[in-house]
Amino acid sequence: MHRDDSNQEFEFVERNTRRQVWWTIYIFEKTLCSILGRPTAIDDREMAMQIPEPPALGQPSLSTSSMSLCFDLVRLSYSIRQRAYFDQTSAEERSPTPAVAKALLRELDNFLASIPPNLSLDYYPLTAEHKSMVLLLHIYYYYTRCIITRDFLIQKIENNICFLEGTVYSHSDDWRTTLMLAEDCVESVHKSLQCITAGMELGIAGYSWLDFFYVFHSILIVCADFLARPKDQQESARDAERKGTVRAVLNEVQNMQTLAPTYRTLSRIALQFANITGVAEEKKSPTPTGTPHDPSLEPVAPAASETGMEHVMQLADLGEDWFTNATADLGLDFFDLGHVTNSVPFPMAGSASGSEPAAETANEGMDDWTAKTLKGMHNI
């Protein structure tokens, strides 16, 4: 299926369908390997498949050039991920150096310059389908830029944490370039979120167009930039704009009626992280308001001993409610990392009389998740 010569014996419709199936597999495999950091099973040197004919796909806004650009970007993104984080000499993973990062960003700049005007964000397409395609192309482009530069954002955050803790952080040789690349990372995902916001009005998120992974990835990166900032750092107009974009996307996600279990968990993590870093406007419940109640998360006591093992298998899922309750209000203050809120007093060593009251104090406000979830376990 990866070579077009083998399709010549088929009629036009089937030949074009086989091309479409192959390129769908190609995009899925390359993007998944890029996200997970896995080696690809497809060798581009062994591949010789033509682009599907757009009229046969029933999508008039698509063209051969636009599909070719999408395939080229997917191929380039995987290649960049591999060259940025894989050392061919030692066959080990590594972080990209500033020189490597800037060289890879230049490749992406050249790709962006090669995009024709009718596929640029400045172009105003006539159809919603055309606009969706343009937005998706740029979302993946900005995601690829973030792949290159997000390690430099982590270095910036580590430096801020060391500053707050009063410890010394060993800077790289060119710290100014590191900060520039970290800013490029945050700005890239911010532009990606702006494209996602525009695309949500067209219904591209979460269904057959855009995977929610890119939504939550961008949210977490923007929030991470506000993590452990120095207390005296003033919020800029750009910071306010980024916060507003994250809030708008989070509100859209919360209003969605159905989310897959994995994305429900990611939405809670993203919302909690936005609350912790001060990006969210106000504290909200970590459970999306539009998400229907899932009965499978409730404790279920087995009726008989033979069903006890099934109950044990369900305990991993029950932890989700416990995690949500326990982390709904973390009370973390990244301006004072050494400060502990709501600390529990412990008795001095050798004070036997104070041990029991202290234990009761520690457990007073604790939700007894174990008692609820293990109810009926004596039947096993």
PDB file of N, CA, C and O in Angstrom, residues 11 29 43 81 120 174 191 205 207 218 225 276 281 293 333:
ATOM      1  N   GLU A  11      -9.268   0.347 -10.190  1.00  0.00           N
ATOM      2  CA  GLU A  11      -9.985   1.457 -10.795  1.00  0.00           C
ATOM      3  C   GLU A  11      -9.694   2.746 -10.029  1.00  0.00           C
ATOM      4  O   GLU A  11      -9.159   2.729  -8.920  1.00  0.00           O
ATOM      5  N   GLU A  29       0.648   7.570  12.383  1.00  0.00           N
ATOM      6  CA  GLU A  29       1.842   6.920  12.929  1.00  0.00           C
ATOM      7  C   GLU A  29       2.935   7.938  13.242  1.00  0.00           C
ATOM      8  O   GLU A  29       3.572   7.883  14.303  1.00  0.00           O
ATOM      9  N   ASP A  43       9.672   3.858   6.853  1.00  0.00           N
ATOM     10  CA  ASP A  43      10.888   4.415   6.258  1.00  0.00           C
ATOM     11  C   ASP A  43      10.484   5.208   5.015  1.00  0.00           C
ATOM     12  O   ASP A  43       9.998   4.641   4.032  1.00  0.00           O
ATOM     13  N   ARG A  81      11.763  16.516  15.692  1.00  0.00           N
ATOM     14  CA  ARG A  81      11.725  15.891  17.024  1.00  0.00           C
ATOM     15  C   ARG A  81      12.887  14.924  17.204  1.00  0.00           C
ATOM     16  O   ARG A  81      13.524  14.874  18.263  1.00  0.00           O
ATOM     17  N   SER A 120      -2.520  30.908   4.282  1.00  0.00           N
ATOM     18  CA  SER A 120      -1.970  31.665   5.401  1.00  0.00           C
ATOM     19  C   SER A 120      -3.101  32.141   6.304  1.00  0.00           C
ATOM     20  O   SER A 120      -4.274  32.189   5.905  1.00  0.00           O
ATOM     21  N   ASP A 174      24.898  30.541  27.122  1.00  0.00           N
ATOM     22  CA  ASP A 174      24.220  31.693  26.529  1.00  0.00           C
ATOM     23  C   ASP A 174      22.824  31.793  27.138  1.00  0.00           C
ATOM     24  O   ASP A 174      21.840  31.316  26.572  1.00  0.00           O
ATOM     25  N   LYS A 191      -0.148  31.330  20.172  1.00  0.00           N
ATOM     26  CA  LYS A 191      -0.713  31.458  18.829  1.00  0.00           C
ATOM     27  C   LYS A 191      -1.508  30.206  18.458  1.00  0.00           C
ATOM     28  O   LYS A 191      -2.539  30.292  17.777  1.00  0.00           O
ATOM     29  N   ALA A 205     -12.537  20.985  17.255  1.00  0.00           N
ATOM     30  CA  ALA A 205     -11.825  20.410  18.400  1.00  0.00           C
ATOM     31  C   ALA A 205     -12.534  19.168  18.911  1.00  0.00           C
ATOM     32  O   ALA A 205     -13.735  19.181  19.167  1.00  0.00           O
ATOM     33  N   TYR A 207     -13.190  16.140  17.682  1.00  0.00           N
ATOM     34  CA  TYR A 207     -13.969  15.191  16.901  1.00  0.00           C
ATOM     35  C   TYR A 207     -13.096  14.639  15.769  1.00  0.00           C
ATOM     36  O   TYR A 207     -12.114  13.972  16.018  1.00  0.00           O
ATOM     37  N   SER A 218      -1.033  22.938  24.930  1.00  0.00           N
ATOM     38  CA  SER A 218      -0.810  24.387  24.832  1.00  0.00           C
ATOM     39  C   SER A 218      -1.182  25.090  26.131  1.00  0.00           C
ATOM     40  O   SER A 218      -0.482  26.008  26.575  1.00  0.00           O
ATOM     41  N   ASP A 225       4.615  28.941  32.195  1.00  0.00           N
ATOM     42  CA  ASP A 225       5.404  30.174  32.134  1.00  0.00           C
ATOM     43  C   ASP A 225       5.137  31.075  33.335  1.00  0.00           C
ATOM     44  O   ASP A 225       5.972  31.907  33.687  1.00  0.00           O
ATOM     45  N   ILE A 276      -3.481  27.063  40.132  1.00  0.00           N
ATOM     46  CA  ILE A 276      -2.251  27.134  40.921  1.00  0.00           C
ATOM     47  C   ILE A 276      -1.356  28.274  40.444  1.00  0.00           C
ATOM     48  O   ILE A 276      -0.785  29.019  41.244  1.00  0.00           O
ATOM     49  N   GLU A 281      -9.174  32.682  36.185  1.00  0.00           N
ATOM     50  CA  GLU A 281      -9.721  33.913  36.757  1.00  0.00           C
ATOM     51  C   GLU A 281     -10.131  33.723  38.198  1.00  0.00           C
ATOM     52  O   GLU A 281      -9.974  34.593  39.034  1.00  0.00           O
ATOM     53  N   HIS A 293     -22.231  12.776  35.024  1.00  0.00           N
ATOM     54  CA  HIS A 293     -21.724  11.962  36.121  1.00  0.00           C
ATOM     55  C   HIS A 293     -21.450  10.547  35.636  1.00  0.00           C
ATOM     56  O   HIS A 293     -22.247   9.962  34.905  1.00  0.00           O
ATOM     57  N   ASP A 333       1.651  27.955  47.328  1.00  0.00           N
ATOM     58  CA  ASP A 333       2.127  29.317  47.133  1.00  0.00           C
ATOM     59  C   ASP A 333       3.538  29.239  46.579  1.00  0.00           C
ATOM     60  O   ASP A 333       4.487  28.948  47.294  1.00  0.00           O
TER      61      ASP A 333
END
